[in-house]
Coordinates of C-alpha atoms and ligand atoms in Angstrom, one line a residue:
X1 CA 72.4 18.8 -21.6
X2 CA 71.2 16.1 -18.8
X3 CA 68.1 14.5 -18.2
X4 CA 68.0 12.5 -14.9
X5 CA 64.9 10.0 -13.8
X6 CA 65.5 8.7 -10.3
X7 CA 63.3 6.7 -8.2
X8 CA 63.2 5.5 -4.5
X9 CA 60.7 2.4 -5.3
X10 CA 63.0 -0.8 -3.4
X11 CA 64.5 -2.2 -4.9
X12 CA 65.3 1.0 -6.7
X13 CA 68.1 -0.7 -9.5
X14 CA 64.7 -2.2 -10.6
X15 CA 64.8 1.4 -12.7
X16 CA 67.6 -0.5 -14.6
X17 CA 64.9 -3.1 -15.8
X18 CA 62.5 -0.5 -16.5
X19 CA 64.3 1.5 -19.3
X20 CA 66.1 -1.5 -20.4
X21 CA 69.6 -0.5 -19.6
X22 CA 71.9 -2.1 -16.8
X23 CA 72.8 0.0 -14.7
X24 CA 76.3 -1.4 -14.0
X25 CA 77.7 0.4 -17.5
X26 CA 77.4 3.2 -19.6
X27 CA 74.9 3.1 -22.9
X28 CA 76.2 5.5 -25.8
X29 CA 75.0 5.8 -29.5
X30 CA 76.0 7.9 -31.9
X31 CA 72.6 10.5 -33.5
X32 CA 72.9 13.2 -36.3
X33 CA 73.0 16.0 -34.0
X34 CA 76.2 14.3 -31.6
X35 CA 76.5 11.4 -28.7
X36 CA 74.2 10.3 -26.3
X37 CA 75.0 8.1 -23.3
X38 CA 72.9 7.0 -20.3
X39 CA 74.6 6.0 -17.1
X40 CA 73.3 5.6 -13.3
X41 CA 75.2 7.9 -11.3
X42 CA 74.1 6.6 -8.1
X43 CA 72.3 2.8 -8.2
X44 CA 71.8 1.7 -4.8
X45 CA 68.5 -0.5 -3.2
X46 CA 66.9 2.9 -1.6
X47 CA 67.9 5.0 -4.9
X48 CA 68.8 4.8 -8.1
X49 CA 69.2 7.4 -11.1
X50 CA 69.6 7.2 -14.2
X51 CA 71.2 10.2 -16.3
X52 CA 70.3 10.5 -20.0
X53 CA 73.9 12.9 -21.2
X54 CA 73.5 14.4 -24.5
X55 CA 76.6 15.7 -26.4
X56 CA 75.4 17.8 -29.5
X57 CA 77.6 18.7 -31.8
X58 CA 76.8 22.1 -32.9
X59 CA 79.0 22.2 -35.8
X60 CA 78.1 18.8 -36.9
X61 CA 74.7 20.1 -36.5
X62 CA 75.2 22.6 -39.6
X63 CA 77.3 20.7 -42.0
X64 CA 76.4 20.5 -45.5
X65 CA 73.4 22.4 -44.4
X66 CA 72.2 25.9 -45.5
X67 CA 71.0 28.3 -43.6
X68 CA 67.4 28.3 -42.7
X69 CA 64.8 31.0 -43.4
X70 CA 64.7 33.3 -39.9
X71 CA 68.3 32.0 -39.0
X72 CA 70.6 34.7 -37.8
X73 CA 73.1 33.9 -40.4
X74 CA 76.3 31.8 -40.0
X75 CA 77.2 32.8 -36.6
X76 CA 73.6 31.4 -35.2
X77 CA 74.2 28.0 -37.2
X78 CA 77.2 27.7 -35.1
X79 CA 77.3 29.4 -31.8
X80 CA 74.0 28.6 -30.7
X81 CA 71.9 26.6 -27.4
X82 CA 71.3 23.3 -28.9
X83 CA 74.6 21.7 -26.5
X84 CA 73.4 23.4 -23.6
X85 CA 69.8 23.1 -23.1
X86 CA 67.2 20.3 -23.0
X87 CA 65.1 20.4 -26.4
X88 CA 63.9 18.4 -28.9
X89 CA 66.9 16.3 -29.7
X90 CA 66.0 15.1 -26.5
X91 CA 63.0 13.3 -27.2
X92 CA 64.9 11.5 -30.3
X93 CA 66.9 10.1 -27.8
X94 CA 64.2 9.3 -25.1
X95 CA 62.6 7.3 -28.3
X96 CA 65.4 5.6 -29.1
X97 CA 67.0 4.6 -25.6
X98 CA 63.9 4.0 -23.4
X99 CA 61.3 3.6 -26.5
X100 CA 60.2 0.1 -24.9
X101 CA 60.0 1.7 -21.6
X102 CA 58.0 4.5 -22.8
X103 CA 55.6 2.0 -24.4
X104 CA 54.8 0.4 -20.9
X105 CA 56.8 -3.1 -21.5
X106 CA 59.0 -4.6 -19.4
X107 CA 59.7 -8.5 -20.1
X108 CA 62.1 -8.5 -16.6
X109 CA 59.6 -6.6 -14.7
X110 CA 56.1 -6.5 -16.3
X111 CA 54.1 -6.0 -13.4
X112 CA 56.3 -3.3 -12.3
X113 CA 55.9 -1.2 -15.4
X114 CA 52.5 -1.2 -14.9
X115 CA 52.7 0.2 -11.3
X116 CA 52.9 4.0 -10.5
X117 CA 56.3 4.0 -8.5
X118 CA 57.9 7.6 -6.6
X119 CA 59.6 9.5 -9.5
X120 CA 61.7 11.9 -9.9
X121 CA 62.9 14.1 -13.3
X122 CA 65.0 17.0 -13.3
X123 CA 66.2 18.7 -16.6
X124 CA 68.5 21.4 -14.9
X125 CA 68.5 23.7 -18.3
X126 CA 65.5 23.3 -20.4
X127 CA 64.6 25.4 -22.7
X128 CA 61.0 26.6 -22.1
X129 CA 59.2 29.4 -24.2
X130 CA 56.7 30.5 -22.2
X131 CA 58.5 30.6 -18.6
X132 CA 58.1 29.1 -15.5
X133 CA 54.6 29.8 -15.5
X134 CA 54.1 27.7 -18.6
X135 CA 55.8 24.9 -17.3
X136 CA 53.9 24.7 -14.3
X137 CA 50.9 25.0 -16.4
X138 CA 51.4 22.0 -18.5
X139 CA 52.8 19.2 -15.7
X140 CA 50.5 20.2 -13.0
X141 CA 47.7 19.2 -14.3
X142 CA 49.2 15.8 -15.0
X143 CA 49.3 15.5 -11.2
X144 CA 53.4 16.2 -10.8
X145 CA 55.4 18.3 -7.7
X146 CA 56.9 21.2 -10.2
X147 CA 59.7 22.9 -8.9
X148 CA 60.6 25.2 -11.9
X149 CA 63.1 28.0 -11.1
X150 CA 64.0 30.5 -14.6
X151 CA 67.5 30.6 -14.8
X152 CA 68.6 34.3 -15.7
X153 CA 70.7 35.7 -18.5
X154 CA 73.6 36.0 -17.1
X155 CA 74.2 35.7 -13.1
X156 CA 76.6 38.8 -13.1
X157 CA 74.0 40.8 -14.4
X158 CA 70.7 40.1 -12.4
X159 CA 68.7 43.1 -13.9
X160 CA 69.3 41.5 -17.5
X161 CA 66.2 39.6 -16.5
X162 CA 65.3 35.5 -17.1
X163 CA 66.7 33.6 -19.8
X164 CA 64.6 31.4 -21.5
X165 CA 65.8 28.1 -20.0
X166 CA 64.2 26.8 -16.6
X167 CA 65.8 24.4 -14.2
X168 CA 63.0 21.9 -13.7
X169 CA 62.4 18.9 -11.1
X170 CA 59.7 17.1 -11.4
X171 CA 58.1 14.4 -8.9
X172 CA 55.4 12.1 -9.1
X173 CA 54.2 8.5 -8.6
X174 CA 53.2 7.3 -11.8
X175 CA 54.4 4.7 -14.2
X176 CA 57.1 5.1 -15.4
X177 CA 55.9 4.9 -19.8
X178 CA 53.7 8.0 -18.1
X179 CA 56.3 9.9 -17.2
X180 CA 58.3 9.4 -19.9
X181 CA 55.3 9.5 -22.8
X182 CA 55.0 13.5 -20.8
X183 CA 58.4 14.1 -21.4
X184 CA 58.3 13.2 -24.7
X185 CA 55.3 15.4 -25.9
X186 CA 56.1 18.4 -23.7
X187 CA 59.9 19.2 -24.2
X188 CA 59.2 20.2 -28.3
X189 CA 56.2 21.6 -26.8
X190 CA 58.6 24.0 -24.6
X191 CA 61.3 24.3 -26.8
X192 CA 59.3 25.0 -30.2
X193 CA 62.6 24.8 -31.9
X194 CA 61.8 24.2 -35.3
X195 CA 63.9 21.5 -36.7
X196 CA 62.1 18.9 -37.7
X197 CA 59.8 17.9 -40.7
X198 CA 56.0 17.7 -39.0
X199 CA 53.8 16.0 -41.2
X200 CA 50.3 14.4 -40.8
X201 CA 51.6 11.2 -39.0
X202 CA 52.7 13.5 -36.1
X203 CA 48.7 13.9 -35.3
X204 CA 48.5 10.3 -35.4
X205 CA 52.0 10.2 -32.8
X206 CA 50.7 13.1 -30.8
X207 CA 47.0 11.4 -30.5
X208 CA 48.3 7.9 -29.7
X209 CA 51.1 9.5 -26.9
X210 CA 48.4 11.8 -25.6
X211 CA 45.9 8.9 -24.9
X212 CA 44.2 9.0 -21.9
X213 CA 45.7 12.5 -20.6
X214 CA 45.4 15.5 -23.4
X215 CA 42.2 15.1 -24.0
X216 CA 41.1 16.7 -20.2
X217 CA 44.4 18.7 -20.6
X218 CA 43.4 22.5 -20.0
X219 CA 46.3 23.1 -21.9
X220 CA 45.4 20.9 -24.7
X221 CA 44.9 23.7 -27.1
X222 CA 48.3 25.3 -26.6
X223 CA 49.8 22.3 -26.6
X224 CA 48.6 20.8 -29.4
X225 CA 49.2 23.8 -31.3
X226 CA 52.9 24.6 -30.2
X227 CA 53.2 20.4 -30.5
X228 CA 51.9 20.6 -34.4
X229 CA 52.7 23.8 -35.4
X230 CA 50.6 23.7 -38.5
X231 CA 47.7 25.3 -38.3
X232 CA 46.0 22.6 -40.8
X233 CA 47.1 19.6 -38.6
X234 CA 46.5 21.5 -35.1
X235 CA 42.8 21.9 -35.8
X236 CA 42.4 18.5 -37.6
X237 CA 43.9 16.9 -34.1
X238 CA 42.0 19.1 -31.8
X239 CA 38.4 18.2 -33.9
X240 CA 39.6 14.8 -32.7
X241 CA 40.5 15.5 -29.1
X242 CA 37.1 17.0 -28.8
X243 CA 35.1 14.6 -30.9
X244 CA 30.9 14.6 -30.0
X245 CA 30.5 12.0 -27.1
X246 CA 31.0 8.3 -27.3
X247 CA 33.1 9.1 -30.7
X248 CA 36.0 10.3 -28.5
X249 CA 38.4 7.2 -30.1
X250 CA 37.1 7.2 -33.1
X251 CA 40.2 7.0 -35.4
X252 CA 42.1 4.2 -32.8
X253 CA 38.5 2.5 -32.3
X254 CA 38.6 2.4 -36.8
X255 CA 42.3 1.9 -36.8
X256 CA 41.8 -1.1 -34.4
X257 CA 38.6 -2.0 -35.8
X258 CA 39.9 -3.1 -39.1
X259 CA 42.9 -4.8 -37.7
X260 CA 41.2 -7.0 -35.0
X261 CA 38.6 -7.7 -37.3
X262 CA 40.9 -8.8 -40.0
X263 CA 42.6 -10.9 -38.3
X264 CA 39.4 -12.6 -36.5
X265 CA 37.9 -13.6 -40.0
X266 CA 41.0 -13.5 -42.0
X267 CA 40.3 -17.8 -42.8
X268 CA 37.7 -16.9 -45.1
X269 CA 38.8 -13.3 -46.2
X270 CA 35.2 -12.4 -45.4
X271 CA 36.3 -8.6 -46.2
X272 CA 36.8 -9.0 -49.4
X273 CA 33.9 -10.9 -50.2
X274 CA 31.5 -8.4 -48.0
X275 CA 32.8 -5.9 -50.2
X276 CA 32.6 -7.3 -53.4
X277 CA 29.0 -8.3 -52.4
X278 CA 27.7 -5.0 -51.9
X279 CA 29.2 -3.6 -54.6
X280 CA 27.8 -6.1 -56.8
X281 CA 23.9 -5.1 -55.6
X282 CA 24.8 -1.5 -56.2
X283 CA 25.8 -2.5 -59.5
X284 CA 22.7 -4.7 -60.6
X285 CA 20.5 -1.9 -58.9
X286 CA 21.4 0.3 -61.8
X287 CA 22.7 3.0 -59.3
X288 CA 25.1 5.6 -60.4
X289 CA 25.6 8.1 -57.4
X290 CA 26.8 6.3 -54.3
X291 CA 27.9 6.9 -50.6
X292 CA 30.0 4.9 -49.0
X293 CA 29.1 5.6 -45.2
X294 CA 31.7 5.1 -42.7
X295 CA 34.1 4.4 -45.4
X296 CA 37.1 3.7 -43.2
X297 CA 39.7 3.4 -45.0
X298 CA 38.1 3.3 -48.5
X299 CA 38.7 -0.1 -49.4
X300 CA 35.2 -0.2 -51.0
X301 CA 35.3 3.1 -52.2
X302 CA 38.2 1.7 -54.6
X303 CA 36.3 -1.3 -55.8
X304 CA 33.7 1.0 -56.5
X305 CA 35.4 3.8 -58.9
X306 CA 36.8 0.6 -61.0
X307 CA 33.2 0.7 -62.4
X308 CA 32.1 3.2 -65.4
X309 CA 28.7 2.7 -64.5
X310 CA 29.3 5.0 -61.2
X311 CA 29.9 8.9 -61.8
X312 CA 29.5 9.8 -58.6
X313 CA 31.2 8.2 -55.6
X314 CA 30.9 9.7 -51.5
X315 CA 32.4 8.5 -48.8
X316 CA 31.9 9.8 -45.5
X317 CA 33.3 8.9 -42.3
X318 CA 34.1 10.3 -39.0
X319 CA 37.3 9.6 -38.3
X320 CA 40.5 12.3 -40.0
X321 CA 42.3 9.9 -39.6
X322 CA 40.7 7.1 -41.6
X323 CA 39.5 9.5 -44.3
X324 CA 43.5 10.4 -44.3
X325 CA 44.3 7.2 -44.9
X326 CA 41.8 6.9 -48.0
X327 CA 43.0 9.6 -49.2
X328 CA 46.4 8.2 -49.8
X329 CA 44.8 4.8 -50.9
X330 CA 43.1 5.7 -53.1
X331 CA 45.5 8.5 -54.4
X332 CA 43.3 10.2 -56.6
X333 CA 46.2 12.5 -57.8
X334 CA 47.5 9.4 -59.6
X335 CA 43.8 8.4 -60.9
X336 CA 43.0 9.8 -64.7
X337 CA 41.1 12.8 -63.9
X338 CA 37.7 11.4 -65.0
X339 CA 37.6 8.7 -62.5
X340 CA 39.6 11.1 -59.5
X341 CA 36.3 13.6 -60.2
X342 CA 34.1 11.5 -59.5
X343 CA 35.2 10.9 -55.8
X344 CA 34.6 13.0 -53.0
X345 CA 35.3 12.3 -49.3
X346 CA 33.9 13.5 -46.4
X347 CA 33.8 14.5 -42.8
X348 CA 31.4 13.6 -41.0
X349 CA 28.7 11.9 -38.3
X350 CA 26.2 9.8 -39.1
X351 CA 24.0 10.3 -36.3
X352 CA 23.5 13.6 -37.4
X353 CA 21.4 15.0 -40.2
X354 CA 23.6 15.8 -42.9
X355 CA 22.3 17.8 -46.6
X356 CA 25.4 16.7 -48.0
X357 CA 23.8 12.8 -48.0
X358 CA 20.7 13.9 -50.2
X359 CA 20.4 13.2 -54.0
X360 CA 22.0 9.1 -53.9
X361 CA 20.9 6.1 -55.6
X362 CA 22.5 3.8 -53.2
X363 CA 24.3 4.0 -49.9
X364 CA 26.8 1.6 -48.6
X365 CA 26.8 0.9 -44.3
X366 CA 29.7 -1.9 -44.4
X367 CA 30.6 -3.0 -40.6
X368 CA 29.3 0.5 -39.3
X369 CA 25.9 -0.2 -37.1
X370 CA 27.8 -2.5 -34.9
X371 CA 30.2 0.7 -33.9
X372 CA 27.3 3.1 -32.8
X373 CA 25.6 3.4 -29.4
X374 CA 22.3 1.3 -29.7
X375 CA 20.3 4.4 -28.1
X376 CA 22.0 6.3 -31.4
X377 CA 20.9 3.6 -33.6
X378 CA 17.8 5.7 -34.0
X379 CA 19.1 8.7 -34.9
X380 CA 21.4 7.0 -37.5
X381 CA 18.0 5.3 -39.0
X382 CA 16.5 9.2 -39.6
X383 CA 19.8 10.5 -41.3
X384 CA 19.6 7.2 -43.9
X385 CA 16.1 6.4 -44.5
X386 CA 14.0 9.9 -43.5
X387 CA 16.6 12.4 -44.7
X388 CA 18.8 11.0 -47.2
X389 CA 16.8 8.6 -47.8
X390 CA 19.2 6.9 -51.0
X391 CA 16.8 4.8 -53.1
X392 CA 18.7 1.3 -51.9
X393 CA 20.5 0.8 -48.8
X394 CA 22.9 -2.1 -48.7
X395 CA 23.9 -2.7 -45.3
X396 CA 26.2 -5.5 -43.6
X397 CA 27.0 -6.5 -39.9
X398 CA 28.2 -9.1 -38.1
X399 CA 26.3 -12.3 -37.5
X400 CA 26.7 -13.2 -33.6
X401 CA 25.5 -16.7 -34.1
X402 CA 28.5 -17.9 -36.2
X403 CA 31.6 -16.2 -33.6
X404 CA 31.6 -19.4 -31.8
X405 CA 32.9 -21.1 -35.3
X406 CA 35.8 -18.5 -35.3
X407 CA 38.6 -20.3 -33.4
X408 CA 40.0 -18.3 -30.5
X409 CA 37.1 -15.5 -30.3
X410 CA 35.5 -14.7 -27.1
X411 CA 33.2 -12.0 -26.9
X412 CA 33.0 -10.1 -29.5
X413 CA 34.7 -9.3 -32.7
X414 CA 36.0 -6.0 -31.8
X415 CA 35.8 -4.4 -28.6
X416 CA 34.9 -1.4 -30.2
X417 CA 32.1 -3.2 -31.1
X418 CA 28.3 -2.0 -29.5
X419 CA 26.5 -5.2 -29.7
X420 CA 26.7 -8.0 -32.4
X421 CA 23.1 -9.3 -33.6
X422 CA 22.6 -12.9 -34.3
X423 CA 20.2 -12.9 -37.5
X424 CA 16.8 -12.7 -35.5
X425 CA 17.8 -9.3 -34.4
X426 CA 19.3 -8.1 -37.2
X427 CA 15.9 -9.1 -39.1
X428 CA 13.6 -7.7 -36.8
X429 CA 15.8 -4.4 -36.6
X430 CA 15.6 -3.8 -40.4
X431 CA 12.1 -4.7 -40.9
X432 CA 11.1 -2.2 -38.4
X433 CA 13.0 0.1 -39.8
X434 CA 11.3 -0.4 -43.7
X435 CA 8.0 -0.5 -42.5
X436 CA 8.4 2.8 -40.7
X437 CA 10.2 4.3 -43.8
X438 CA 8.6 3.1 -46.2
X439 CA 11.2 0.6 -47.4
X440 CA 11.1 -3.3 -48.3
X441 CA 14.0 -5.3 -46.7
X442 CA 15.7 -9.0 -48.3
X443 CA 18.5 -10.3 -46.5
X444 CA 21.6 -12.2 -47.8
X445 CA 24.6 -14.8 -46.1
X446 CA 27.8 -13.2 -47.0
X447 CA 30.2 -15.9 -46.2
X448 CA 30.5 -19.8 -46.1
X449 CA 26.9 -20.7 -44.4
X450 CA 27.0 -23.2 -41.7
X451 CA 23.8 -25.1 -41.4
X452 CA 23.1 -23.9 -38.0
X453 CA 24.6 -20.9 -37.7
X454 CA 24.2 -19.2 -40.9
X455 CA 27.2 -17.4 -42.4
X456 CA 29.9 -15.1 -40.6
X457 CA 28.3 -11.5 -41.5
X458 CA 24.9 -10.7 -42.5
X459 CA 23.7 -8.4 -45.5
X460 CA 20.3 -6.1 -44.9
X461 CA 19.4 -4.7 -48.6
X462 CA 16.7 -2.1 -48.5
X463 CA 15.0 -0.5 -51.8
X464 CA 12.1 2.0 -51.4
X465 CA 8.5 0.3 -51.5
Ligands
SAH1 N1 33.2 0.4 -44.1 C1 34.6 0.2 -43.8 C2 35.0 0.5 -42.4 C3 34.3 -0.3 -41.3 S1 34.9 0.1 -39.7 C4 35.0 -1.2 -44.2 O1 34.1 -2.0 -44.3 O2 36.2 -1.4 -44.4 C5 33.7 1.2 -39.1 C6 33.9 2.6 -39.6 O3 32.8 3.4 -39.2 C7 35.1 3.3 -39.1 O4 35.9 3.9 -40.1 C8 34.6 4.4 -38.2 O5 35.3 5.6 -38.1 C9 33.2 4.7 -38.8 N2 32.2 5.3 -37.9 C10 31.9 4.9 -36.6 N3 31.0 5.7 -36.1 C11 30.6 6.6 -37.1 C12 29.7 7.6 -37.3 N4 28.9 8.0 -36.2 N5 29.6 8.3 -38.4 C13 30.4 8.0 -39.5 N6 31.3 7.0 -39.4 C14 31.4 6.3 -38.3

C-alpha cells in the first residue's frame, strides 16, 4: 500500500521541510497493524516525491483478537485487503508522520507552508466504496485534477466487472496541510472499513479538520455520515455544519472563547468571581428555578446545583459541543439522583423564541451578549424579557474601559467577540431595555475597581418593576 505526494514547486526538496522528514533517508516506525516507512524516491530541484509505504501485517492484524460481528470467519481475519489497498490505517500514519505538516507548521519553511504550491497525490490502489464516481464527487469540489481509473477484479477476467479499489492521482495547487487534512478525512470516508472505536470526540476531529471546506461541501452529508457512522453523532455534526447564520463556529468560537478569555483575565481569576457573583444574587433573590443561558461549558451550572435552595436548574446553549462538554463536567450519572434531577440541559438559540425558557425565577446571561450580532441583540432582548420573561435577570459583560489595564490586550478580549461596551453603553443598553419591559435595572463592578476605569466586567441585574 503506497501513498506518494510529489511536487514541482523549486526548489522542490523544500517538500522535505514541509512534512518534516529529510529527504536524504528513509523514516520507518513500527504501528499495531505493521511498518510504515516514508522515503523520496526521486528528490531533485524541479521534483521531488515523497512515498508514504505501508506494510500491514495481516496476521498481526488478528492476534489475540476475536472475530468481529459480520466477519467472514477465520479465513477473512487473515486473507483479507488491508496490505494491499489504501484505507484507514493510512490516515494513522499520515497523523503520525506528517501530523505537523498537516497542521500547517513548518519552523524551516513557515512561509512556505502557508503558500498553495503544484501537488501531486496518487494512491495507486485505494479502496473506494462508492466507485470512481464517488471519488470524483468528493475531491472535485475541493478544486483537484481527479484522474480516477477502477481497477477490475481480476485482469484475466474483464467481464468480472470493477473491483472496489481505484487507482487515484490527484493534482492541485494548494497548501500542502490542505491536501493532506483531505486525505485524511476522505480515505475512512472511502474505505468505511470499520475498525476503529468512533466516539463523540471524532465530531469535534471531523469539525476542526473540515474547517473552512465541509461546510460548502455538496457532499457534506454523505461524508459526514460514511465519516461518523453513527447516526447519533452524524446528525449532531451536520446540525453544526449547518448552524442558523452568523452561529456557523459556534462550538470553536465557545471553545476559543473560554480559553482566550481565560487566559486574558486569568491575574485576577475574574471567572470565578463573575460566577460566584451571580450566583450569589440568584441566591439572595430567593429564586428556585433557574436558567443558565449560554451555559458553555456549565461551570456555573455546577456552582449552582451545590445549593438546596435550587430545585430546578436549565442550561441552554447553542453549541453540541459545549453542552457535551457539560455534560461530562458535570456528570450527573455520578450526582445523587436528587440533585442530577434537578438539571436539564438544552439545545438551543437565544435569538429565537423558545417555550421551553417560560416558568423561571431567575436567568443567568454570563459573557453571552458580547458573542451575538448587535442587529440580534434585539431579538435576544424579546426571547428574555417579553417571552420568558424570568422574574430577575442577572447579566454580565465585559467592561471595554478597563482592557487597556490587561497587559498585552489589543482589541478585544476575544475575537469572537461582537463589540465590548464600556459602562456608559452597557448602562444605557439595559435601561432601555427595563423601561420597555417593564423591568428596573442596578448595576454592580465584578472585579478589582480601578478608579478610572471601573472594574474588568460589568454586572446588569434586572427584577420586574
Ligand atoms: N456562560 C458561560 C459561557 C460563556 S461563553 C461562562 O460564563 O462560562 C459564551 C457562550 O454563549 C458559548 O458557550 C456560546 O456557545 C454561547 N452562545 C453564543 N451565541 C448563543 C446563542 N445565540 N444562543 C445560545 N448560546 C449562545
Amino acid at each position: 500500500m503506497i501513498l506518494t505526494i510529489s511536487t514541482t514547486h523549486q526548489p522542490a526538496t523544500d517538500l522535505g521541510y514541509l512534512l518534516h522528514k529529510n529527504p536524504s533517508r528513509m523514516h520507518s516506525g513500527e504501528f499495531g497493524f505493521g511498518k510504515v516507512h516514508v522515503l523520496y524516491p526521486e528528490a531533485t530541484e524541479e521534483r521531488c516525491t515523497a512515498a508514504m509505504v505501508m506494510e500491514v501485517d495481516p496476521v498481526g492484524l488478528v492476534r489475540g483478537r476475536k472475530g468481529q460481528p459480520g466477519e467472514s470467519g477465520v479465513l477473512a481475519q487473515y486473507v483479507n485487503d488491508r496490505p494491499y489497498s489504501a484505507n484507514s490505517f493510512m490516515v494513522t500514519a499520515i497523523r503520525e508522520f506528517f501530523g505537523t505538516a498537516m497542521n500547517g507548521r513548518c519552523k524551516e519553511r513557515p512561509e512556505l507552508a502557508e503558500t498553495a504550491i503544484p501537488l501531486t497525490a496518487r494512491l495507486p490502489s485505494l479502496r473506494a466504496k462508492g466507485g470512481e464516481a464517488f471519488v470524483r464527487a468528493l475531491f472535485e469540489p475541493l478544486g483537484y485534477e481527479v484522474e480516477a481509473r477502477a481497477l477490475p477484479l481480476d485482469q484475466e477476467f474483464p467481464e468480472w466487472g470493477d473491483s472496489p479499489y481505484v487507482d487515484l492521482t490527484l493534482s492541485a495547487t494548494k497548501r500542502l496541510s490542505e491536501l493532506l487534512t483531505h486525505l485524511y478525512v476522505l480515505i475512512p470516508v472511502l474505505d468505511m472499513a470499520k475498525h476503529y472505536w468512533i466516539d463523540e470526540d471524532e465530531v469535534e476531529k471531523l469539525l476542526k479538520r473540515g474547517e473552512g471546506w465541509l461546510a460548502t461541501h455538496p457532499q457534506k452529508e454523505s461524508i459526514t455520515r460514511r465519516y461518523l457512522r453513527h447516526r447519533r453523532l452524524t446528525n449532531l455534526a451536520l446540525e453544526q455544519l449547518v448552524a442558523p447564520e452568523g452561529e456557523e463556529d459556534a462550538d470553536e468560537q465557545a471553545e476559543e472563547a473560554a480559553a482566550q478569555e481565560e487566559a486574558v483575565e486569568r491575574r485576577v481569576s475574574l471567572h470565578d468571581q463573575r460566577l460566584n457573583a451571580v450566583r450569589d444574587v440568584i441566591l439572595e433573590s430567593g429564586a428556585k428555578r433557574v436558567l443558565d443561558l449560554g451555559c458553555g461549558e456549565g461551570k456555573l451550572i455546577r456552582l449552582l446545583l451545590k445549593e438546596t435552595q435550587f430545585e430546578a436548574v436549565v442550561g441552554m446553549d447553542v453549541s453540541h459541543v459545549q453542552l457535551e462538554k457539560a455534560h461530562q463536567r458535570i456528570n450527573p450519572d455520578r450526582l445523587p439522583s436528587r440533585v442530577a434531577s434537578k438539571l436539564t440541559l438544552l439545545h438551543g438559540s437565544l435569538v429565537y423564541r423558545d417555550a421551553r425558557l417560560t416558568g423561571f425565577d431567575a436567568a443567568a446571561v454570563v459573557e453571552v451578549i458580547e458573542h451575538l450580532d448587535e442587529p440580534r441583540l434585539a431579538a435576544f432582548e424579546r426571547v428574555l424579557f417579553e417571552f420568558a420573561r424570568p422574574k430577575l435577570v442577572v447579566l454580565t459583560t465585559p467592561n471595554r474601559e478597563y482592557n487597556d489595564l490587561f497587559e498585552g490586550l489589543t482589541g478585544f478580549r476575544h475575537r469572537d467577540h461582537r463589540f465590548e461596551w464600556t459602562r456608559g453603553e452597557f448602562e444605557g443598553w439595559a435601561n432601555g431595555v427595563a423601561a420597555r419591559f417593564g423591568y428596573r435595572a442596578e448595576f454592580q463592578p465584578v472585579g478589582p475597581v480601578d478608579p478610572e476605569r471601573g472594574a474588568p466586567s460589568q454586572m446588569g441585574i434586572f427584577g420586574i418593576a
